[in-house]
PDB file of C-alpha atoms in Angstrom:
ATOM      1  CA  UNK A   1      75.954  45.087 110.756  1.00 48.00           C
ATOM      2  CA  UNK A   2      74.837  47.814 108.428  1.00 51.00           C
ATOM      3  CA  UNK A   3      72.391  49.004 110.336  1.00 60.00           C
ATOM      4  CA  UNK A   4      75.159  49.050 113.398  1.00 50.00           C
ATOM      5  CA  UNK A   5      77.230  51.385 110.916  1.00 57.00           C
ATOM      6  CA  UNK A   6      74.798  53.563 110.169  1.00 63.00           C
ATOM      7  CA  UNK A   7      73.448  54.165 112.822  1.00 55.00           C
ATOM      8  CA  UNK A   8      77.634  55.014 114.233  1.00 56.00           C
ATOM      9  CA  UNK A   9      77.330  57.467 111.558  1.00 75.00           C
ATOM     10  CA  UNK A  10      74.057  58.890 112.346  1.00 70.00           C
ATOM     11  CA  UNK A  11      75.452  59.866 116.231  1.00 68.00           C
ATOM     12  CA  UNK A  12      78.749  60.627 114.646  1.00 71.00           C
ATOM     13  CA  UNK A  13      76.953  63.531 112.439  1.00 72.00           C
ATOM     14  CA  UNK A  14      74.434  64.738 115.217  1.00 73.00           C
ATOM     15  CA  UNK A  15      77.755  64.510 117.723  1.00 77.00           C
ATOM     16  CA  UNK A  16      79.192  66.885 114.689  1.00 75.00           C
ATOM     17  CA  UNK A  17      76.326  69.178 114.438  1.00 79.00           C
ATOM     18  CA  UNK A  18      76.106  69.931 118.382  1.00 78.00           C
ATOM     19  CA  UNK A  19      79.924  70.450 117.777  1.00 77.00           C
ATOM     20  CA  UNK A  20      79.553  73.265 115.611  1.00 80.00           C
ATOM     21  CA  UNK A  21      76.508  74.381 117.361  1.00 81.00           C
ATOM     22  CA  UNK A  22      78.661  75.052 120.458  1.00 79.00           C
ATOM     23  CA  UNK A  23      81.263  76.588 118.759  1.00 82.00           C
ATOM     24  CA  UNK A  24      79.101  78.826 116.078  1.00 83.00           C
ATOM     25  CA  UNK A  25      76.646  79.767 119.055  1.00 84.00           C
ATOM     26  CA  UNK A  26      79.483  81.952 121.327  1.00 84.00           C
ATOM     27  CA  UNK A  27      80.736  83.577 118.105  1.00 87.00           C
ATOM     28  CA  UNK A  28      77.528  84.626 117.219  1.00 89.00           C
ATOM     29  CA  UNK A  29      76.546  85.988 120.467  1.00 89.00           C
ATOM     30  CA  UNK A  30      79.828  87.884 121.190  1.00 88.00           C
ATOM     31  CA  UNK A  31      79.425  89.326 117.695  1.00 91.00           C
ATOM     32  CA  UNK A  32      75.782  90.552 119.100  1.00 92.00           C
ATOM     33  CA  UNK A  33      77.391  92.045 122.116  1.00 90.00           C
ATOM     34  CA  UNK A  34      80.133  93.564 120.424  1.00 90.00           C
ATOM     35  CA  UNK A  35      77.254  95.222 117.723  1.00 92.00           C
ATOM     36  CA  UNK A  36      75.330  96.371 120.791  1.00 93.00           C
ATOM     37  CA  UNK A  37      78.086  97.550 122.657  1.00 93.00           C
ATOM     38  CA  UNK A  38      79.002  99.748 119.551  1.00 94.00           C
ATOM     39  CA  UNK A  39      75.778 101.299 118.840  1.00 94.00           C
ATOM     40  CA  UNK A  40      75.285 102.223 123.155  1.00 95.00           C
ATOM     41  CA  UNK A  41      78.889 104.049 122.271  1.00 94.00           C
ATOM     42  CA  UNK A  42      77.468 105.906 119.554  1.00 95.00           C
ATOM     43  CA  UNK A  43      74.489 106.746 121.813  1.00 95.00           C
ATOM     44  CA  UNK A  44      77.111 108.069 124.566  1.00 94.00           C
ATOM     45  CA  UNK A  45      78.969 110.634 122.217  1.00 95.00           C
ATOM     46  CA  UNK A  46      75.714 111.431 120.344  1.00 96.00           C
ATOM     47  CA  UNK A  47      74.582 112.500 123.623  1.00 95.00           C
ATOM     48  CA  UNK A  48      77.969 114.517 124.794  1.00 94.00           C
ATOM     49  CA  UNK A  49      77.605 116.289 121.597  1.00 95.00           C
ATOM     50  CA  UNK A  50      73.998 116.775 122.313  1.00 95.00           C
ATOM     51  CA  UNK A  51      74.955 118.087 125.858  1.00 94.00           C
ATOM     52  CA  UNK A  52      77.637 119.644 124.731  1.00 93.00           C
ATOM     53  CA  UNK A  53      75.136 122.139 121.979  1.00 94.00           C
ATOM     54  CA  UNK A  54      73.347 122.704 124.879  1.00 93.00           C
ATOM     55  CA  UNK A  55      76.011 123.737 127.734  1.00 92.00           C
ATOM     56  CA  UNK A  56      77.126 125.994 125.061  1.00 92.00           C
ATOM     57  CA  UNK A  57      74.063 128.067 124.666  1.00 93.00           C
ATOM     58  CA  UNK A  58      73.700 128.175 128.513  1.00 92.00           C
ATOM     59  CA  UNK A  59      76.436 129.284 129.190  1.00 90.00           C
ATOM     60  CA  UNK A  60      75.637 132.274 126.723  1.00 92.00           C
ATOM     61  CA  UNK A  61      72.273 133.014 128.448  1.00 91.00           C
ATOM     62  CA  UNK A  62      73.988 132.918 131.894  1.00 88.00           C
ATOM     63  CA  UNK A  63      76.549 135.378 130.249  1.00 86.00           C
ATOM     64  CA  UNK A  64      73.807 137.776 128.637  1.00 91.00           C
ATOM     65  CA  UNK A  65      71.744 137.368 132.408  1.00 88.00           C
ATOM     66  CA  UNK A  66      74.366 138.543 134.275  1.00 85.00           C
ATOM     67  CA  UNK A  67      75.493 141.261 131.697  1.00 86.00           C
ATOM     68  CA  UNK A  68      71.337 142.680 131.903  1.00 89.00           C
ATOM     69  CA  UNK A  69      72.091 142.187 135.528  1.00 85.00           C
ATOM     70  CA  UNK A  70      74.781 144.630 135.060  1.00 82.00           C
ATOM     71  CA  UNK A  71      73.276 147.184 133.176  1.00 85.00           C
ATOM     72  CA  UNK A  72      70.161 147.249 135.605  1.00 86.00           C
ATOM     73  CA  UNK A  73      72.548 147.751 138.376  1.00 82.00           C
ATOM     74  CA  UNK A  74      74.109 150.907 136.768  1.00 81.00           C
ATOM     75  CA  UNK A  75      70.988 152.304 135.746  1.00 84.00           C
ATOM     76  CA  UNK A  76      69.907 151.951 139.268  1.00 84.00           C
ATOM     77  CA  UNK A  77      73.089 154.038 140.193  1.00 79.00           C
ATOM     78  CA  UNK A  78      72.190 156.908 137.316  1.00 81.00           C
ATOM     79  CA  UNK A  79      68.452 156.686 139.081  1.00 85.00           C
ATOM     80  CA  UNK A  80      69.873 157.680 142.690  1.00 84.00           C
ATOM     81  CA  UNK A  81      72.445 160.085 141.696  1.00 83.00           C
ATOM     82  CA  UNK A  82      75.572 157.709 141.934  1.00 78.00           C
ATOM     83  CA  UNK A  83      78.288 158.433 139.334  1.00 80.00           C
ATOM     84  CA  UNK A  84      79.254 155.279 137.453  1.00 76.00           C
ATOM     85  CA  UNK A  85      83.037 156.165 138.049  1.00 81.00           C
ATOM     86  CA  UNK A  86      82.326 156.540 141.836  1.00 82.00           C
ATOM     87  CA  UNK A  87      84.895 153.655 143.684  1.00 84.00           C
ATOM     88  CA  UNK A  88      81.564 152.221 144.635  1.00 81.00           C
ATOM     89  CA  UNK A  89      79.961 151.994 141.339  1.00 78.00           C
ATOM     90  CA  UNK A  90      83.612 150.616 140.069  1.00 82.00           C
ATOM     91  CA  UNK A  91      84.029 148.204 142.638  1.00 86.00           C
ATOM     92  CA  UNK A  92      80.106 146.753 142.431  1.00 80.00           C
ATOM     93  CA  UNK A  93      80.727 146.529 138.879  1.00 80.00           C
ATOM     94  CA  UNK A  94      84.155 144.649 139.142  1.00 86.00           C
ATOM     95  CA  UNK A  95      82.582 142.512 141.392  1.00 88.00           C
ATOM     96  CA  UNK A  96      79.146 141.692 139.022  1.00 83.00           C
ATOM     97  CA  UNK A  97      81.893 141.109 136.091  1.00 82.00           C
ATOM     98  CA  UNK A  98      83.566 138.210 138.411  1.00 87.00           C
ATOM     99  CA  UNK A  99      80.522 136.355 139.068  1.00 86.00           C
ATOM    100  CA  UNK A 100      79.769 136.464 135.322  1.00 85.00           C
ATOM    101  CA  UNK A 101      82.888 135.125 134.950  1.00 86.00           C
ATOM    102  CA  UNK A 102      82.697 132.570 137.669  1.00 89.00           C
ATOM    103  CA  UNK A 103      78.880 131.540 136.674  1.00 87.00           C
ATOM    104  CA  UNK A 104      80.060 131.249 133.131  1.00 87.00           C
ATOM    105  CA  UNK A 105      83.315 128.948 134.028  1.00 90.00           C
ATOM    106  CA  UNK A 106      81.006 126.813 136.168  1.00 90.00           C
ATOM    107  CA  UNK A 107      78.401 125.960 133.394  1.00 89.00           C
ATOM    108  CA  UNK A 108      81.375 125.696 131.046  1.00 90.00           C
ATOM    109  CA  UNK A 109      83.114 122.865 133.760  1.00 93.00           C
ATOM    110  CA  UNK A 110      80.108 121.148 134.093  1.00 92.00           C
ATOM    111  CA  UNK A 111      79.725 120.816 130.085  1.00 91.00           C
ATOM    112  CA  UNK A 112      83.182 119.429 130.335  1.00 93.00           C
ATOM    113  CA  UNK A 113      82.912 116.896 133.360  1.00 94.00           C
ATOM    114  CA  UNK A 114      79.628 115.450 131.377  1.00 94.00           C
ATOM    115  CA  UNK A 115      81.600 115.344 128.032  1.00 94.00           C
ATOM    116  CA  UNK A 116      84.416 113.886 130.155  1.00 94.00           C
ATOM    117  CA  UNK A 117      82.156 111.448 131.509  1.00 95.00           C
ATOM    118  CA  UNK A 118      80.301 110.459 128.652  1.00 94.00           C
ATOM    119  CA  UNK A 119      83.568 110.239 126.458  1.00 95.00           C
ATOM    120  CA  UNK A 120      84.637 107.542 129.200  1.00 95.00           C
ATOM    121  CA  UNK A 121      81.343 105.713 129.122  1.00 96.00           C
ATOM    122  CA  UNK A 122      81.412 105.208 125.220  1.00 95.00           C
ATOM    123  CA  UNK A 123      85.631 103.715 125.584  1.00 96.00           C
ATOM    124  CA  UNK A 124      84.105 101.250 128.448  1.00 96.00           C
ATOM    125  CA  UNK A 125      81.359 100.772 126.506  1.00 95.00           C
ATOM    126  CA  UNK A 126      83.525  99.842 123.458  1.00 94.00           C
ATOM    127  CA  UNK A 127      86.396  97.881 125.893  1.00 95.00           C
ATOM    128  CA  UNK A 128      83.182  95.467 127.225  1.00 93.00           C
ATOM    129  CA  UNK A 129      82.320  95.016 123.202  1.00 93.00           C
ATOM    130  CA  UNK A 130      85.719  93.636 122.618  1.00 94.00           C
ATOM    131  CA  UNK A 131      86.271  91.777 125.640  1.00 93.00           C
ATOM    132  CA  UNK A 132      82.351  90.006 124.891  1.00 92.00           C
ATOM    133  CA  UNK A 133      84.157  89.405 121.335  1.00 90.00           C
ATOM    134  CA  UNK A 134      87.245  87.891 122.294  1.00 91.00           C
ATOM    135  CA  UNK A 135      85.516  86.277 125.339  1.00 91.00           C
ATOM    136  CA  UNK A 136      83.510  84.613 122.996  1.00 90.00           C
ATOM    137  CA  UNK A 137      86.274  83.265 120.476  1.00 89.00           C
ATOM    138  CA  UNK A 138      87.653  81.750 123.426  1.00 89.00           C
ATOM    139  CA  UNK A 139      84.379  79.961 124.752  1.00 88.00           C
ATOM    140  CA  UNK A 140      84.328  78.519 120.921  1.00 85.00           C
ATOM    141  CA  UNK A 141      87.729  77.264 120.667  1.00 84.00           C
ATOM    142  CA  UNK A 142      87.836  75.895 123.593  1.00 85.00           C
ATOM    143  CA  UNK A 143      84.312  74.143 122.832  1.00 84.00           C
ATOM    144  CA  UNK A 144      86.182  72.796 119.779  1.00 80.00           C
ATOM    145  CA  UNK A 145      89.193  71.526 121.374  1.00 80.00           C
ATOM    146  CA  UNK A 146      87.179  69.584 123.773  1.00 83.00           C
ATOM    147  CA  UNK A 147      84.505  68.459 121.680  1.00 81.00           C
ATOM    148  CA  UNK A 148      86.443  67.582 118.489  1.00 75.00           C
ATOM    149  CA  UNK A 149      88.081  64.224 120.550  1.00 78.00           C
ATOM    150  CA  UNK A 150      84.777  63.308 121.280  1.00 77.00           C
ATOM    151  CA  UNK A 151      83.084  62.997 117.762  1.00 72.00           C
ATOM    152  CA  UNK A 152      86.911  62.045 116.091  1.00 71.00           C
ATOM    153  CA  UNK A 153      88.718  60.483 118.597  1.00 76.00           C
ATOM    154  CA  UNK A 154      91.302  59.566 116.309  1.00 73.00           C
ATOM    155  CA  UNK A 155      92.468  63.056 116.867  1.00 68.00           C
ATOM    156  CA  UNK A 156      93.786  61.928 120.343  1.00 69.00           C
ATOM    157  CA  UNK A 157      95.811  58.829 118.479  1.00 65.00           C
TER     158      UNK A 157
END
């Protein structure tokens, strides 16, 4: 009889050990998920700031480029004679001036559709972290509720 009660108690314990391990095993892994889904949004802005540093200085060298551009094109004029207020001259240089404009507003929408894009990833990145978290909480509660009956079914009394 004693051995008959002991050995009740024996599969009573292991039944409560695989209990917990089914309810402590989700937690821990959505906590892992939700860690590693907060460091890969950290690597997303780190890298739209990154991109961002770099954007900026292109667009400066794509400013100073077409600004040399410029200048060479006047001193051509000067060269062959052509006066720099001449409506050609003028209208040449209005015209350089706008694609230095437009070249630097394209680099500078580009910066902004990666930074855009990146910002977005990290959020995602961050919304899949919680949902992994909460998903897990879930898994373990309802891995409690249906395994508690099991190793105390006085619970269902």
């Amino acid at each position: 009889m004693c051995e008959l009660i002991s050995g009740l108690t024996l599969a009573t314990a292991l039944q409560g050990v695989g209990l917990a391990a089914s309810v402590v095993g989700p937690m821990m892994q959505a906590q892992q998920a939700s860690a590693t889904a907060q460091v890969q949004a950290r690597a997303y802005e780190q890298q739209r700031d990154q991109q961002q540093i770099l954007r900026a200085v292109e667009e400066q060298r794509t400013r100073r480029d077409m600004a040399r551009e410029v200048r060479r094109q006047a001193s051509q004029f000067a060269v062959r004679g052509v006066e720099t207020d001449s409506p050609t001259a003028i209208y040449l240089g209005q015209t350089a001036a706008e694609e230095m404009v437009f070249a630097a507003q394209s680099v500078r929408q580009g910066a902004m559709a990666e930074a855009t894009e990146l910002t977005n990833e990290a959020r995602l990145t961050r919304a899949r972290g919680q949902l992994a978290l909460t998903k897990g909480m879930f898994s373990a509660a309802g891995n409690l509720l249906t395994g508690a009956p099991k190793v105390w079914p006085e619970l269902l009394a």
